[in-house]
Amino acid sequence: MRACPKCNTRVVLHKAEALEDEEERMKALSRRLVEISPDASDLVLDEAREIIRQLSTLNLRWNIAALDDFVGERQRELGVGLRRN
């Protein structure tokens, strides 16, 4: 359920709307990941690691090869994995 943006009435969220929101979320996360440089602070690199985790999880549903390649490339460039030594 979600609130109608016009009248705030509780309405059922349709799957198509949820997928549109998910697509926009993946784009926003990807844009943020591009902004992070390899020499960023540990805190920012932790954020990058979390973004990579989220994008990987979202891509399990979407199965976008280019997104998978992008995430892997950024992971190598930033030197972050899902685990940190």
XYZ file of N, CA, C and O in Angstrom:
340
model
N 0.847 -1.175 0.000
C 0.000 0.000 0.000
C 0.894 1.240 0.000
O 1.973 1.245 0.556
N 0.353 2.266 -0.615
C 1.037 3.558 -0.590
C 0.008 4.663 -0.628
O -1.150 4.438 -0.937
N 0.428 5.867 -0.322
C -0.486 7.000 -0.303
C -0.553 7.633 -1.685
O 0.463 7.812 -2.354
N -1.763 7.995 -2.094
C -1.961 8.711 -3.341
C -1.293 10.079 -3.216
O -1.473 10.765 -2.207
N -0.501 10.495 -4.216
C 0.184 11.778 -4.102
C -0.755 12.981 -4.099
O -0.399 14.052 -3.621
N -1.987 12.813 -4.599
C -2.931 13.936 -4.661
C -3.803 14.046 -3.425
O -3.972 15.122 -2.871
N -4.370 12.908 -2.979
C -5.348 12.975 -1.886
C -4.915 12.228 -0.621
O -5.640 12.210 0.361
N -3.752 11.592 -0.656
C -3.219 10.827 0.476
C -4.059 9.621 0.874
O -3.890 9.081 1.958
N -4.935 9.177 0.003
C -5.699 7.967 0.251
C -4.781 6.770 0.065
O -3.943 6.750 -0.829
N -4.930 5.760 0.927
C -4.115 4.556 0.808
C -4.578 3.762 -0.413
O -5.754 3.471 -0.557
N -3.647 3.442 -1.297
C -3.964 2.697 -2.515
C -2.975 1.542 -2.673
O -1.895 1.540 -2.093
N -3.349 0.579 -3.486
C -2.496 -0.572 -3.742
C -1.394 -0.168 -4.713
O -1.635 0.504 -5.712
N -0.180 -0.565 -4.399
C 0.953 -0.313 -5.268
C 1.002 -1.404 -6.332
O 1.040 -2.585 -6.014
N 0.968 -1.003 -7.577
C 1.037 -1.966 -8.665
C 2.478 -2.345 -8.938
O 3.390 -1.543 -8.781
N 2.690 -3.576 -9.363
C 4.034 -4.084 -9.619
C 4.784 -3.217 -10.635
O 5.970 -2.955 -10.479
N 4.099 -2.742 -11.657
C 4.743 -1.922 -12.680
C 5.292 -0.629 -12.073
O 6.380 -0.186 -12.426
N 4.560 -0.038 -11.149
C 5.024 1.182 -10.492
C 6.257 0.896 -9.649
O 7.200 1.688 -9.624
N 6.253 -0.234 -8.966
C 7.397 -0.607 -8.139
C 8.631 -0.810 -9.002
O 9.740 -0.413 -8.626
N 8.456 -1.417 -10.170
C 9.585 -1.658 -11.063
C 10.124 -0.352 -11.631
O 11.331 -0.203 -11.813
N 9.236 0.602 -11.908
C 9.690 1.910 -12.377
C 10.531 2.589 -11.303
O 11.580 3.168 -11.600
N 10.078 2.518 -10.063
C 10.827 3.100 -8.960
C 12.190 2.419 -8.820
O 13.193 3.073 -8.561
N 12.219 1.104 -9.000
C 13.453 0.351 -8.888
C 14.439 0.743 -9.992
O 15.633 0.876 -9.734
N 13.925 0.949 -11.184
C 14.780 1.356 -12.306
C 15.421 2.727 -12.024
O 16.619 2.920 -12.243
N 14.623 3.660 -11.507
C 15.150 4.981 -11.165
C 16.170 4.885 -10.038
O 17.185 5.591 -10.038
N 15.918 4.010 -9.095
C 16.860 3.808 -7.987
C 18.194 3.268 -8.500
O 19.257 3.722 -8.061
N 18.161 2.328 -9.440
C 19.396 1.790 -10.010
C 20.171 2.875 -10.742
O 21.400 2.941 -10.641
N 19.472 3.737 -11.452
C 20.141 4.842 -12.159
C 20.802 5.794 -11.170
O 21.952 6.204 -11.366
N 20.094 6.141 -10.104
C 20.637 7.062 -9.106
C 21.856 6.445 -8.404
O 22.871 7.127 -8.188
N 21.759 5.171 -8.052
C 22.886 4.500 -7.412
C 24.089 4.430 -8.349
O 25.234 4.644 -7.925
N 23.840 4.170 -9.614
C 24.922 4.100 -10.604
C 25.599 5.455 -10.760
O 26.835 5.539 -10.835
N 24.800 6.518 -10.800
C 25.376 7.863 -10.909
C 26.252 8.172 -9.696
O 27.341 8.729 -9.830
N 25.785 7.816 -8.522
C 26.575 8.063 -7.307
C 27.866 7.256 -7.335
O 28.928 7.764 -6.949
N 27.795 6.019 -7.802
C 28.981 5.171 -7.853
C 30.031 5.740 -8.800
O 31.224 5.667 -8.525
N 29.589 6.352 -9.883
C 30.517 6.979 -10.833
C 31.258 8.138 -10.176
O 32.438 8.381 -10.469
N 30.605 8.847 -9.285
C 31.189 10.025 -8.640
C 32.292 9.692 -7.637
O 33.084 10.555 -7.282
N 32.362 8.456 -7.191
C 33.319 8.074 -6.152
C 34.671 7.752 -6.787
O 34.755 6.953 -7.713
N 35.717 8.374 -6.256
C 37.053 8.162 -6.808
C 37.814 7.120 -5.977
O 37.521 6.924 -4.798
N 38.803 6.479 -6.600
C 39.578 5.454 -5.886
C 40.333 5.986 -4.669
O 40.613 5.230 -3.745
N 40.645 7.267 -4.636
C 41.378 7.820 -3.499
C 40.459 8.452 -2.449
O 40.910 9.217 -1.595
N 39.194 8.098 -2.490
C 38.220 8.616 -1.527
C 38.510 8.059 -0.131
O 39.251 7.083 0.032
N 37.911 8.675 0.859
C 38.096 8.235 2.248
C 37.482 6.850 2.450
O 36.671 6.389 1.648
N 37.888 6.212 3.541
C 37.353 4.887 3.854
C 35.829 4.914 4.003
O 35.146 3.979 3.606
N 35.312 5.989 4.547
C 33.864 6.119 4.720
C 33.148 6.130 3.370
O 32.138 5.450 3.183
N 33.699 6.870 2.421
C 33.099 6.946 1.086
C 33.263 5.609 0.359
O 32.353 5.165 -0.351
N 34.398 4.947 0.552
C 34.586 3.631 -0.075
C 33.632 2.597 0.528
O 33.175 1.692 -0.169
N 33.310 2.758 1.816
C 32.289 1.895 2.420
C 30.930 2.146 1.767
O 30.147 1.216 1.549
N 30.651 3.418 1.462
C 29.413 3.755 0.748
C 29.417 3.096 -0.629
O 28.397 2.551 -1.060
N 30.551 3.136 -1.315
C 30.660 2.504 -2.634
C 30.401 1.009 -2.528
O 29.703 0.429 -3.368
N 30.944 0.390 -1.505
C 30.732 -1.050 -1.293
C 29.238 -1.350 -1.108
O 28.707 -2.308 -1.662
N 28.571 -0.501 -0.338
C 27.129 -0.687 -0.108
C 26.338 -0.484 -1.403
O 25.391 -1.206 -1.690
N 26.722 0.503 -2.192
C 26.053 0.741 -3.476
C 26.245 -0.462 -4.389
O 25.296 -0.914 -5.055
N 27.454 -0.992 -4.427
C 27.734 -2.180 -5.246
C 26.858 -3.344 -4.796
O 26.290 -4.057 -5.612
N 26.730 -3.523 -3.484
C 25.878 -4.598 -2.960
C 24.426 -4.404 -3.392
O 23.772 -5.335 -3.856
N 23.937 -3.167 -3.278
C 22.551 -2.888 -3.644
C 22.310 -3.104 -5.141
O 21.300 -3.698 -5.535
N 23.232 -2.596 -5.959
C 23.070 -2.768 -7.412
C 23.117 -4.231 -7.807
O 22.355 -4.677 -8.671
N 24.011 -4.992 -7.182
C 24.103 -6.424 -7.479
C 22.811 -7.141 -7.110
O 22.319 -7.981 -7.861
N 22.260 -6.775 -5.972
C 21.000 -7.381 -5.523
C 19.852 -7.015 -6.461
O 19.064 -7.880 -6.861
N 19.758 -5.741 -6.829
C 18.696 -5.314 -7.746
C 18.838 -5.989 -9.107
O 17.850 -6.345 -9.747
N 20.069 -6.177 -9.549
C 20.290 -6.756 -10.864
C 19.980 -8.250 -10.908
O 19.884 -8.831 -11.989
N 19.793 -8.874 -9.767
C 19.348 -10.269 -9.774
C 17.978 -10.383 -10.437
O 17.673 -11.371 -11.088
N 17.136 -9.357 -10.271
C 15.811 -9.356 -10.901
C 15.904 -8.921 -12.365
O 15.279 -9.490 -13.242
N 16.689 -7.884 -12.632
C 16.718 -7.273 -13.960
C 17.644 -7.997 -14.929
O 17.410 -7.982 -16.137
N 18.725 -8.572 -14.420
C 19.678 -9.310 -15.245
C 20.176 -8.480 -16.431
O 20.116 -8.902 -17.578
N 20.692 -7.292 -16.138
C 21.220 -6.389 -17.159
C 22.730 -6.611 -17.240
O 23.466 -6.294 -16.304
N 23.181 -7.165 -18.360
C 24.603 -7.498 -18.512
C 25.484 -6.256 -18.388
O 26.542 -6.296 -17.750
N 25.062 -5.144 -18.975
C 25.863 -3.918 -18.920
C 25.989 -3.414 -17.480
O 27.053 -2.908 -17.095
N 24.945 -3.541 -16.690
C 25.012 -3.130 -15.288
C 25.967 -4.031 -14.522
O 26.768 -3.561 -13.714
N 25.903 -5.313 -14.785
C 26.805 -6.258 -14.143
C 28.259 -5.926 -14.484
O 29.128 -5.911 -13.615
N 28.519 -5.619 -15.757
C 29.869 -5.238 -16.189
C 30.317 -3.945 -15.505
O 31.453 -3.830 -15.056
N 29.410 -2.972 -15.448
C 29.710 -1.678 -14.818
C 30.067 -1.867 -13.347
O 31.064 -1.320 -12.867
N 29.269 -2.636 -12.635
C 29.506 -2.857 -11.204
C 30.857 -3.545 -11.001
O 31.652 -3.144 -10.139
N 31.145 -4.553 -11.798
C 32.425 -5.249 -11.684
C 33.608 -4.347 -11.983
O 34.630 -4.379 -11.282
N 33.465 -3.506 -12.999
C 34.533 -2.579 -13.367
C 34.786 -1.561 -12.250
O 35.925 -1.304 -11.867
N 33.712 -0.976 -11.720
C 33.866 0.013 -10.637
C 34.440 -0.645 -9.383
O 35.251 -0.049 -8.675
N 34.047 -1.866 -9.134
C 34.547 -2.589 -7.975
C 36.067 -2.759 -8.087
O 36.794 -2.525 -7.124
N 36.550 -3.109 -9.271
C 37.991 -3.254 -9.489
C 38.698 -1.895 -9.409
O 39.755 -1.772 -8.796
N 38.120 -0.878 -10.054
C 38.742 0.455 -10.064
C 38.878 1.036 -8.661
O 39.877 1.677 -8.338
N 37.850 0.826 -7.843
C 37.856 1.380 -6.492
C 38.600 0.499 -5.511
O 38.903 0.923 -4.396
N 38.865 -0.725 -5.923
C 39.561 -1.652 -5.032
C 38.722 -2.078 -3.846
O 39.244 -2.328 -2.768
N 37.425 -2.139 -4.071
C 36.532 -2.569 -2.994
C 35.811 -3.833 -3.416
O 35.402 -3.992 -4.553
N 35.704 -4.733 -2.487
C 34.902 -5.920 -2.700
C 33.747 -5.856 -1.734
O 33.564 -4.853 -1.033
N 32.991 -6.886 -1.678
C 31.909 -6.900 -0.702
C 32.467 -7.178 0.690
O 31.814 -6.939 1.676
N 33.705 -7.654 0.738
C 34.401 -7.824 2.007
C 35.647 -6.964 1.970
O 36.264 -6.766 0.939
N 36.037 -6.495 3.111
C 37.238 -5.658 3.190
C 38.204 -6.251 4.194
O 37.815 -6.635 5.288
N 39.472 -6.341 3.826
C 40.491 -6.901 4.738
C 40.883 -5.879 5.784
O 40.972 -4.745 5.591
